[in-house]
Amino acid sequence: MKHFKTLTEFHEFRQLPKPLHPLISVVDVSAVPQIDDETPVAMVLDFYSISIKRMKNVRVKYGQHPFDFNEGILSFIAPNQIFSVALTDKAEPVERTGWVINIHPDFLWNTSLAKTIKTYDFWDYSINEALFLSPKEESIINQIVQNIVQECEANIDKFSKHIIISQIESLLGYSDRFYHRQFITREKANHQLLDRLDKLVTDYFNSNNLVHKGLPTVAYLAEELNLSPKYLTTLVKMLTGQNTQQFIHEKLIAKAKEMLTTTEMSVSEIAYELGFEHLQSFSKLFKMKNNISPLEFRQSFNL
């Protein structure tokens, strides 16, 4: 695995010119020398990487998920995330366009962006959950990138860093807006994912998993749906107004109500079947969601 701590190390490895600034660089993807090995090269960067790429005959793997870059997409890689790149076929020529911005965390030191950059959910998305831009959106992003390039190529003065930081903040802000647009415009596909999530949780609750494994974790559900946990949480929030944990609890309470009204099991037995070690924990969650205790809920159906 290749671990790059500085932009200069990464540029040298990819046979690129030395960056004009040691802490930020913008790379023309078409100028990057071709990878000659079909064996994937795993890499870890100590800096943020934002890119728009169109690449043919290049296979990218991020975590456990392969991704095809034939379409122009905007993707984000945070520091210390593992990804790999390899040729698909040596006989086929590599075609690629686009750009990559690399930003070392030290460049953000003593700026407002140092605190806010990690709050954007898309840093934790997988590459296969990248942002597909409309032509108009891509034009907006490309203009911001050109502004950054101009500042990096100009003589550095006391205004340079502030201007570049403001451009990066604009880039992230627009990206956040466009991601929310993507969640909305892909409504059908997203609701299908929500249906799959609903069935996954229901099947989990109807098995013995609650007793033996406890509540399903967000990580487990995301893996089953081939999504990153952060992307799943954002998707559920957009569609239901709840985060994934709240969605799980709502399904759990619905199951509890079903058992309270259709079985003669005691409240303690139901709590155990739902994966709670202590009755008090179950009763507290149930009352928080319904403003009455499980026993009071059952009694209201026996009046």
mmCIF file of C-alpha atoms in Angstrom:
data_model
loop_
_atom_site.group_PDB
_atom_site.id
_atom_site.type_symbol
_atom_site.label_atom_id
_atom_site.label_comp_id
_atom_site.label_asym_id
_atom_site.label_seq_id
_atom_site.Cartn_x
_atom_site.Cartn_y
_atom_site.Cartn_z
ATOM 1 C CA MET A 1 0.000 0.000 0.000
ATOM 2 C CA LYS A 2 1.222 3.469 -0.905
ATOM 3 C CA HIS A 3 0.852 6.060 1.871
ATOM 4 C CA PHE A 4 1.337 9.663 0.823
ATOM 5 C CA LYS A 5 1.836 12.190 3.601
ATOM 6 C CA THR A 6 2.538 15.187 1.371
ATOM 7 C CA LEU A 7 1.303 16.482 -1.967
ATOM 8 C CA THR A 8 4.886 16.480 -3.264
ATOM 9 C CA GLU A 9 5.241 12.734 -2.567
ATOM 10 C CA PHE A 10 2.003 12.046 -4.424
ATOM 11 C CA HIS A 11 3.017 14.204 -7.388
ATOM 12 C CA GLU A 12 6.360 12.427 -7.622
ATOM 13 C CA PHE A 13 4.700 9.003 -7.546
ATOM 14 C CA ARG A 14 2.258 9.992 -10.293
ATOM 15 C CA GLN A 15 5.118 11.604 -12.293
ATOM 16 C CA LEU A 16 3.551 15.057 -12.074
ATOM 17 C CA PRO A 17 5.323 18.420 -11.843
ATOM 18 C CA LYS A 18 6.059 19.611 -8.345
ATOM 19 C CA PRO A 19 3.002 21.450 -6.949
ATOM 20 C CA LEU A 20 3.217 25.219 -7.072
ATOM 21 C CA HIS A 21 2.040 25.310 -3.459
ATOM 22 C CA PRO A 22 3.149 22.587 -1.012
ATOM 23 C CA LEU A 23 -0.290 22.341 0.608
ATOM 24 C CA ILE A 24 -2.734 22.658 -2.308
ATOM 25 C CA SER A 25 -2.634 21.581 -5.950
ATOM 26 C CA VAL A 26 -4.978 21.303 -8.914
ATOM 27 C CA VAL A 27 -4.110 18.480 -11.319
ATOM 28 C CA ASP A 28 -5.295 18.172 -14.925
ATOM 29 C CA VAL A 29 -6.372 14.519 -15.141
ATOM 30 C CA SER A 30 -5.530 14.305 -18.852
ATOM 31 C CA ALA A 31 -1.894 15.207 -18.028
ATOM 32 C CA VAL A 32 -1.389 12.373 -15.533
ATOM 33 C CA PRO A 33 0.882 9.641 -16.992
ATOM 34 C CA GLN A 34 -0.818 6.328 -17.695
ATOM 35 C CA ILE A 35 -0.727 3.514 -15.144
ATOM 36 C CA ASP A 36 1.133 0.581 -16.745
ATOM 37 C CA ASP A 37 0.165 -2.128 -14.277
ATOM 38 C CA GLU A 38 -3.157 -3.974 -14.268
ATOM 39 C CA THR A 39 -2.540 -4.877 -10.615
ATOM 40 C CA PRO A 40 -4.500 -2.471 -8.385
ATOM 41 C CA VAL A 41 -2.342 0.026 -6.505
ATOM 42 C CA ALA A 42 -3.818 0.673 -3.053
ATOM 43 C CA MET A 43 -3.289 4.212 -1.805
ATOM 44 C CA VAL A 44 -3.884 6.271 1.328
ATOM 45 C CA LEU A 45 -3.662 10.050 1.276
ATOM 46 C CA ASP A 46 -3.059 12.338 4.242
ATOM 47 C CA PHE A 47 -4.974 15.094 2.475
ATOM 48 C CA TYR A 48 -8.413 15.851 1.039
ATOM 49 C CA SER A 49 -9.007 15.088 -2.632
ATOM 50 C CA ILE A 50 -11.900 16.445 -4.725
ATOM 51 C CA SER A 51 -12.241 15.503 -8.372
ATOM 52 C CA ILE A 52 -14.320 15.527 -11.515
ATOM 53 C CA LYS A 53 -13.167 12.673 -13.718
ATOM 54 C CA ARG A 54 -14.154 10.893 -16.879
ATOM 55 C CA MET A 55 -11.937 7.851 -17.342
ATOM 56 C CA LYS A 56 -12.172 4.937 -19.765
ATOM 57 C CA ASN A 57 -10.294 1.672 -19.147
ATOM 58 C CA VAL A 58 -9.458 2.601 -15.543
ATOM 59 C CA ARG A 59 -10.793 0.575 -12.638
ATOM 60 C CA VAL A 60 -11.172 2.329 -9.297
ATOM 61 C CA LYS A 61 -11.991 0.566 -6.063
ATOM 62 C CA TYR A 62 -12.893 2.487 -2.930
ATOM 63 C CA GLY A 63 -13.193 0.303 0.165
ATOM 64 C CA GLN A 64 -14.883 -2.816 -1.220
ATOM 65 C CA HIS A 65 -16.841 -1.082 -3.984
ATOM 66 C CA PRO A 66 -15.713 -0.864 -7.646
ATOM 67 C CA PHE A 67 -16.756 2.155 -9.668
ATOM 68 C CA ASP A 68 -16.890 3.072 -13.345
ATOM 69 C CA PHE A 69 -15.760 6.612 -14.184
ATOM 70 C CA ASN A 70 -17.122 6.653 -17.748
ATOM 71 C CA GLU A 71 -19.550 9.386 -16.686
ATOM 72 C CA GLY A 72 -18.462 12.734 -15.311
ATOM 73 C CA ILE A 73 -18.938 12.708 -11.573
ATOM 74 C CA LEU A 74 -17.777 14.728 -8.590
ATOM 75 C CA SER A 75 -16.186 12.613 -5.876
ATOM 76 C CA PHE A 76 -14.614 13.271 -2.494
ATOM 77 C CA ILE A 77 -11.887 11.420 -0.613
ATOM 78 C CA ALA A 78 -11.039 12.392 2.967
ATOM 79 C CA PRO A 79 -7.627 11.827 4.572
ATOM 80 C CA ASN A 80 -6.739 8.243 5.563
ATOM 81 C CA GLN A 81 -9.305 6.570 3.301
ATOM 82 C CA ILE A 82 -8.116 3.618 1.205
ATOM 83 C CA PHE A 83 -8.690 3.396 -2.532
ATOM 84 C CA SER A 84 -7.009 1.648 -5.447
ATOM 85 C CA VAL A 85 -6.506 2.320 -9.150
ATOM 86 C CA ALA A 86 -5.587 -0.061 -11.985
ATOM 87 C CA LEU A 87 -5.921 -0.510 -15.739
ATOM 88 C CA THR A 88 -8.840 -2.592 -16.947
ATOM 89 C CA ASP A 89 -7.063 -3.800 -20.079
ATOM 90 C CA LYS A 90 -3.550 -2.924 -21.231
ATOM 91 C CA ALA A 91 -4.633 -3.322 -24.850
ATOM 92 C CA GLU A 92 -7.200 -0.563 -24.507
ATOM 93 C CA PRO A 93 -6.041 3.078 -24.435
ATOM 94 C CA VAL A 94 -6.780 5.105 -21.328
ATOM 95 C CA GLU A 95 -9.000 8.110 -21.954
ATOM 96 C CA ARG A 96 -9.517 10.636 -19.191
ATOM 97 C CA THR A 97 -10.426 14.244 -18.607
ATOM 98 C CA GLY A 98 -11.166 16.378 -15.592
ATOM 99 C CA TRP A 99 -9.269 17.703 -12.617
ATOM 100 C CA VAL A 100 -8.301 16.825 -9.047
ATOM 101 C CA ILE A 101 -7.872 19.277 -6.173
ATOM 102 C CA ASN A 102 -5.643 18.071 -3.360
ATOM 103 C CA ILE A 103 -5.824 20.006 -0.091
ATOM 104 C CA HIS A 104 -3.574 19.243 2.858
ATOM 105 C CA PRO A 105 -5.266 19.825 6.249
ATOM 106 C CA ASP A 106 -2.389 22.137 7.214
ATOM 107 C CA PHE A 107 -3.564 24.570 4.520
ATOM 108 C CA LEU A 108 -6.801 25.006 6.478
ATOM 109 C CA TRP A 109 -5.054 25.808 9.736
ATOM 110 C CA ASN A 110 -6.367 28.916 11.502
ATOM 111 C CA THR A 111 -9.338 29.285 9.121
ATOM 112 C CA SER A 112 -13.069 28.719 9.634
ATOM 113 C CA LEU A 113 -12.932 25.876 7.116
ATOM 114 C CA ALA A 114 -10.644 23.882 9.422
ATOM 115 C CA LYS A 115 -13.646 23.396 11.737
ATOM 116 C CA THR A 116 -16.421 23.055 9.158
ATOM 117 C CA ILE A 117 -14.879 20.887 6.442
ATOM 118 C CA LYS A 118 -15.554 17.654 8.346
ATOM 119 C CA THR A 119 -19.235 18.497 8.777
ATOM 120 C CA TYR A 120 -19.999 17.719 5.128
ATOM 121 C CA ASP A 121 -21.445 14.200 4.973
ATOM 122 C CA PHE A 122 -20.093 13.448 1.493
ATOM 123 C CA TRP A 123 -16.545 12.927 2.805
ATOM 124 C CA ASP A 124 -17.856 9.646 4.231
ATOM 125 C CA TYR A 125 -19.677 8.535 1.077
ATOM 126 C CA SER A 126 -18.242 5.752 -1.068
ATOM 127 C CA ILE A 127 -17.058 6.657 -4.552
ATOM 128 C CA ASN A 128 -20.008 4.734 -6.016
ATOM 129 C CA GLU A 129 -22.205 7.296 -4.221
ATOM 130 C CA ALA A 130 -20.537 10.183 -6.008
ATOM 131 C CA LEU A 131 -22.349 13.286 -7.260
ATOM 132 C CA PHE A 132 -23.620 13.276 -10.841
ATOM 133 C CA LEU A 133 -23.631 16.862 -12.082
ATOM 134 C CA SER A 134 -25.884 18.450 -14.663
ATOM 135 C CA PRO A 135 -24.036 20.461 -17.357
ATOM 136 C CA LYS A 136 -25.014 23.705 -15.601
ATOM 137 C CA GLU A 137 -23.832 22.429 -12.225
ATOM 138 C CA GLU A 138 -20.566 21.184 -13.704
ATOM 139 C CA SER A 139 -20.007 24.608 -15.267
ATOM 140 C CA ILE A 140 -20.430 26.264 -11.859
ATOM 141 C CA ILE A 141 -17.980 23.858 -10.224
ATOM 142 C CA ASN A 142 -15.450 24.188 -13.045
ATOM 143 C CA GLN A 143 -15.499 27.989 -12.746
ATOM 144 C CA ILE A 144 -14.702 27.745 -9.039
ATOM 145 C CA VAL A 145 -11.841 25.379 -9.817
ATOM 146 C CA GLN A 146 -10.478 27.799 -12.414
ATOM 147 C CA ASN A 147 -10.552 30.556 -9.790
ATOM 148 C CA ILE A 148 -8.476 28.339 -7.492
ATOM 149 C CA VAL A 149 -6.046 27.547 -10.310
ATOM 150 C CA GLN A 150 -5.564 31.244 -11.049
ATOM 151 C CA GLU A 151 -4.799 31.981 -7.414
ATOM 152 C CA CYS A 152 -2.368 29.059 -7.165
ATOM 153 C CA GLU A 153 -0.543 30.231 -10.307
ATOM 154 C CA ALA A 154 -0.410 33.896 -9.243
ATOM 155 C CA ASN A 155 2.233 35.377 -6.990
ATOM 156 C CA ILE A 156 1.393 34.505 -3.407
ATOM 157 C CA ASP A 157 0.477 37.501 -1.250
ATOM 158 C CA LYS A 158 -1.401 38.079 2.003
ATOM 159 C CA PHE A 159 -4.763 37.727 0.217
ATOM 160 C CA SER A 160 -4.043 34.432 -1.562
ATOM 161 C CA LYS A 161 -4.956 31.979 1.184
ATOM 162 C CA HIS A 162 -8.152 33.799 2.153
ATOM 163 C CA ILE A 163 -9.338 33.880 -1.468
ATOM 164 C CA ILE A 164 -8.531 30.205 -2.055
ATOM 165 C CA ILE A 165 -10.261 29.191 1.192
ATOM 166 C CA SER A 166 -13.370 31.142 0.198
ATOM 167 C CA GLN A 167 -13.379 29.369 -3.190
ATOM 168 C CA ILE A 168 -13.078 25.951 -1.511
ATOM 169 C CA GLU A 169 -15.959 26.873 0.804
ATOM 170 C CA SER A 170 -18.029 27.797 -2.264
ATOM 171 C CA LEU A 171 -17.115 24.496 -3.911
ATOM 172 C CA LEU A 172 -18.204 22.520 -0.854
ATOM 173 C CA GLY A 173 -21.350 24.589 -0.420
ATOM 174 C CA TYR A 174 -22.451 24.069 -4.017
ATOM 175 C CA SER A 175 -21.597 20.376 -3.759
ATOM 176 C CA ASP A 176 -23.818 20.064 -0.693
ATOM 177 C CA ARG A 177 -26.658 21.817 -2.554
ATOM 178 C CA PHE A 178 -26.246 19.607 -5.636
ATOM 179 C CA TYR A 179 -26.174 16.432 -3.506
ATOM 180 C CA HIS A 180 -29.514 17.398 -1.978
ATOM 181 C CA ARG A 181 -30.819 17.976 -5.503
ATOM 182 C CA GLN A 182 -29.626 14.484 -6.439
ATOM 183 C CA PHE A 183 -31.502 12.936 -3.515
ATOM 184 C CA ILE A 184 -34.669 14.673 -4.731
ATOM 185 C CA THR A 185 -34.336 13.996 -8.477
ATOM 186 C CA ARG A 186 -33.577 10.325 -7.862
ATOM 187 C CA GLU A 187 -36.754 10.001 -5.824
ATOM 188 C CA LYS A 188 -37.934 6.728 -7.376
ATOM 189 C CA ALA A 189 -34.600 4.957 -6.895
ATOM 190 C CA ASN A 190 -34.277 6.377 -3.381
ATOM 191 C CA HIS A 191 -37.757 5.200 -2.378
ATOM 192 C CA GLN A 192 -36.902 1.777 -3.733
ATOM 193 C CA LEU A 193 -33.862 1.798 -1.449
ATOM 194 C CA LEU A 194 -36.096 2.827 1.443
ATOM 195 C CA ASP A 195 -38.421 -0.091 0.651
ATOM 196 C CA ARG A 196 -35.430 -2.438 0.680
ATOM 197 C CA LEU A 197 -34.319 -0.982 4.020
ATOM 198 C CA ASP A 198 -37.812 -1.426 5.434
ATOM 199 C CA LYS A 199 -37.901 -5.083 4.351
ATOM 200 C CA LEU A 200 -34.373 -5.680 5.635
ATOM 201 C CA VAL A 201 -35.260 -4.349 9.097
ATOM 202 C CA THR A 202 -38.591 -6.210 9.136
ATOM 203 C CA ASP A 203 -36.939 -9.514 8.199
ATOM 204 C CA TYR A 204 -34.280 -8.917 10.843
ATOM 205 C CA PHE A 205 -36.947 -8.334 13.499
ATOM 206 C CA ASN A 206 -38.926 -11.412 12.419
ATOM 207 C CA SER A 207 -35.879 -13.651 12.843
ATOM 208 C CA ASN A 208 -34.078 -14.477 16.086
ATOM 209 C CA ASN A 209 -31.436 -11.844 15.423
ATOM 210 C CA LEU A 210 -32.781 -9.425 18.044
ATOM 211 C CA VAL A 211 -32.283 -11.979 20.812
ATOM 212 C CA HIS A 212 -28.853 -13.140 19.670
ATOM 213 C CA LYS A 213 -27.397 -9.992 18.076
ATOM 214 C CA GLY A 214 -29.422 -7.071 19.409
ATOM 215 C CA LEU A 215 -30.640 -4.206 17.264
ATOM 216 C CA PRO A 216 -29.181 -3.988 13.742
ATOM 217 C CA THR A 217 -26.471 -1.377 13.470
ATOM 218 C CA VAL A 218 -26.405 1.337 10.835
ATOM 219 C CA ALA A 219 -23.146 -0.174 9.548
ATOM 220 C CA TYR A 220 -24.794 -3.596 9.137
ATOM 221 C CA LEU A 221 -27.793 -2.204 7.248
ATOM 222 C CA ALA A 222 -25.581 -0.041 5.029
ATOM 223 C CA GLU A 223 -23.390 -3.010 4.133
ATOM 224 C CA GLU A 224 -26.427 -5.135 3.274
ATOM 225 C CA LEU A 225 -27.664 -2.357 0.976
ATOM 226 C CA ASN A 226 -24.187 -1.761 -0.502
ATOM 227 C CA LEU A 227 -24.140 1.820 0.781
ATOM 228 C CA SER A 228 -21.884 3.770 3.114
ATOM 229 C CA PRO A 229 -23.406 4.396 6.580
ATOM 230 C CA LYS A 230 -23.287 8.167 6.117
ATOM 231 C CA TYR A 231 -24.992 8.026 2.704
ATOM 232 C CA LEU A 232 -27.717 5.755 4.112
ATOM 233 C CA THR A 233 -28.297 8.109 7.032
ATOM 234 C CA THR A 234 -28.534 11.148 4.734
ATOM 235 C CA LEU A 235 -30.915 9.304 2.398
ATOM 236 C CA VAL A 236 -33.203 8.212 5.235
ATOM 237 C CA LYS A 237 -33.128 11.742 6.688
ATOM 238 C CA MET A 238 -34.141 13.255 3.347
ATOM 239 C CA LEU A 239 -37.028 10.808 2.837
ATOM 240 C CA THR A 240 -38.369 10.368 6.374
ATOM 241 C CA GLY A 241 -37.026 13.228 8.464
ATOM 242 C CA GLN A 242 -35.355 10.663 10.730
ATOM 243 C CA ASN A 243 -31.813 9.408 10.946
ATOM 244 C CA THR A 244 -31.210 5.682 10.461
ATOM 245 C CA GLN A 245 -31.119 4.964 14.201
ATOM 246 C CA GLN A 246 -34.471 6.685 14.678
ATOM 247 C CA PHE A 247 -35.885 4.716 11.731
ATOM 248 C CA ILE A 248 -34.766 1.464 13.392
ATOM 249 C CA HIS A 249 -36.361 2.510 16.679
ATOM 250 C CA GLU A 250 -39.643 3.368 14.936
ATOM 251 C CA LYS A 251 -39.725 -0.088 13.376
ATOM 252 C CA LEU A 252 -38.872 -1.612 16.753
ATOM 253 C CA ILE A 253 -41.711 0.230 18.479
ATOM 254 C CA ALA A 254 -44.122 -0.875 15.737
ATOM 255 C CA LYS A 255 -43.047 -4.479 16.356
ATOM 256 C CA ALA A 256 -43.468 -3.990 20.101
ATOM 257 C CA LYS A 257 -47.023 -2.646 19.625
ATOM 258 C CA GLU A 258 -47.855 -5.640 17.465
ATOM 259 C CA MET A 259 -46.624 -8.044 20.138
ATOM 260 C CA LEU A 260 -48.389 -6.158 22.943
ATOM 261 C CA THR A 261 -51.740 -6.352 21.155
ATOM 262 C CA THR A 262 -51.607 -9.769 19.480
ATOM 263 C CA THR A 263 -49.812 -11.980 22.031
ATOM 264 C CA GLU A 264 -50.182 -12.837 25.695
ATOM 265 C CA MET A 265 -46.469 -12.548 26.362
ATOM 266 C CA SER A 266 -45.529 -10.459 29.369
ATOM 267 C CA VAL A 267 -43.909 -7.079 28.850
ATOM 268 C CA SER A 268 -40.650 -8.573 30.162
ATOM 269 C CA GLU A 269 -40.817 -11.420 27.655
ATOM 270 C CA ILE A 270 -41.504 -9.002 24.817
ATOM 271 C CA ALA A 271 -38.584 -6.828 25.885
ATOM 272 C CA TYR A 272 -36.306 -9.890 25.808
ATOM 273 C CA GLU A 273 -37.593 -10.985 22.385
ATOM 274 C CA LEU A 274 -36.822 -7.513 21.081
ATOM 275 C CA GLY A 275 -33.219 -7.747 22.224
ATOM 276 C CA PHE A 276 -33.370 -5.743 25.469
ATOM 277 C CA GLU A 277 -31.394 -7.099 28.405
ATOM 278 C CA HIS A 278 -33.280 -4.881 30.852
ATOM 279 C CA LEU A 279 -37.006 -4.221 30.971
ATOM 280 C CA GLN A 280 -36.346 -0.651 32.113
ATOM 281 C CA SER A 281 -34.502 0.162 28.875
ATOM 282 C CA PHE A 282 -37.371 -1.112 26.747
ATOM 283 C CA SER A 283 -39.999 0.682 28.831
ATOM 284 C CA LYS A 284 -38.039 3.940 28.713
ATOM 285 C CA LEU A 285 -37.729 3.860 24.904
ATOM 286 C CA PHE A 286 -41.384 2.876 24.452
ATOM 287 C CA LYS A 287 -42.626 5.650 26.730
ATOM 288 C CA MET A 288 -40.357 8.207 25.078
ATOM 289 C CA LYS A 289 -41.898 7.344 21.699
ATOM 290 C CA ASN A 290 -45.543 6.984 22.831
ATOM 291 C CA ASN A 291 -45.889 8.979 26.082
ATOM 292 C CA ILE A 292 -47.307 5.875 27.800
ATOM 293 C CA SER A 293 -45.681 2.723 29.149
ATOM 294 C CA PRO A 294 -45.926 -0.646 27.331
ATOM 295 C CA LEU A 295 -48.317 -1.928 30.016
ATOM 296 C CA GLU A 296 -50.548 1.153 29.723
ATOM 297 C CA PHE A 297 -50.569 0.726 25.938
ATOM 298 C CA ARG A 298 -51.687 -2.922 26.297
ATOM 299 C CA GLN A 299 -54.346 -2.029 28.825
ATOM 300 C CA SER A 300 -55.778 0.635 26.491
ATOM 301 C CA PHE A 301 -56.656 -2.167 24.052
ATOM 302 C CA ASN A 302 -58.359 -4.261 26.751
ATOM 303 C CA LEU A 303 -60.905 -1.636 27.811
#
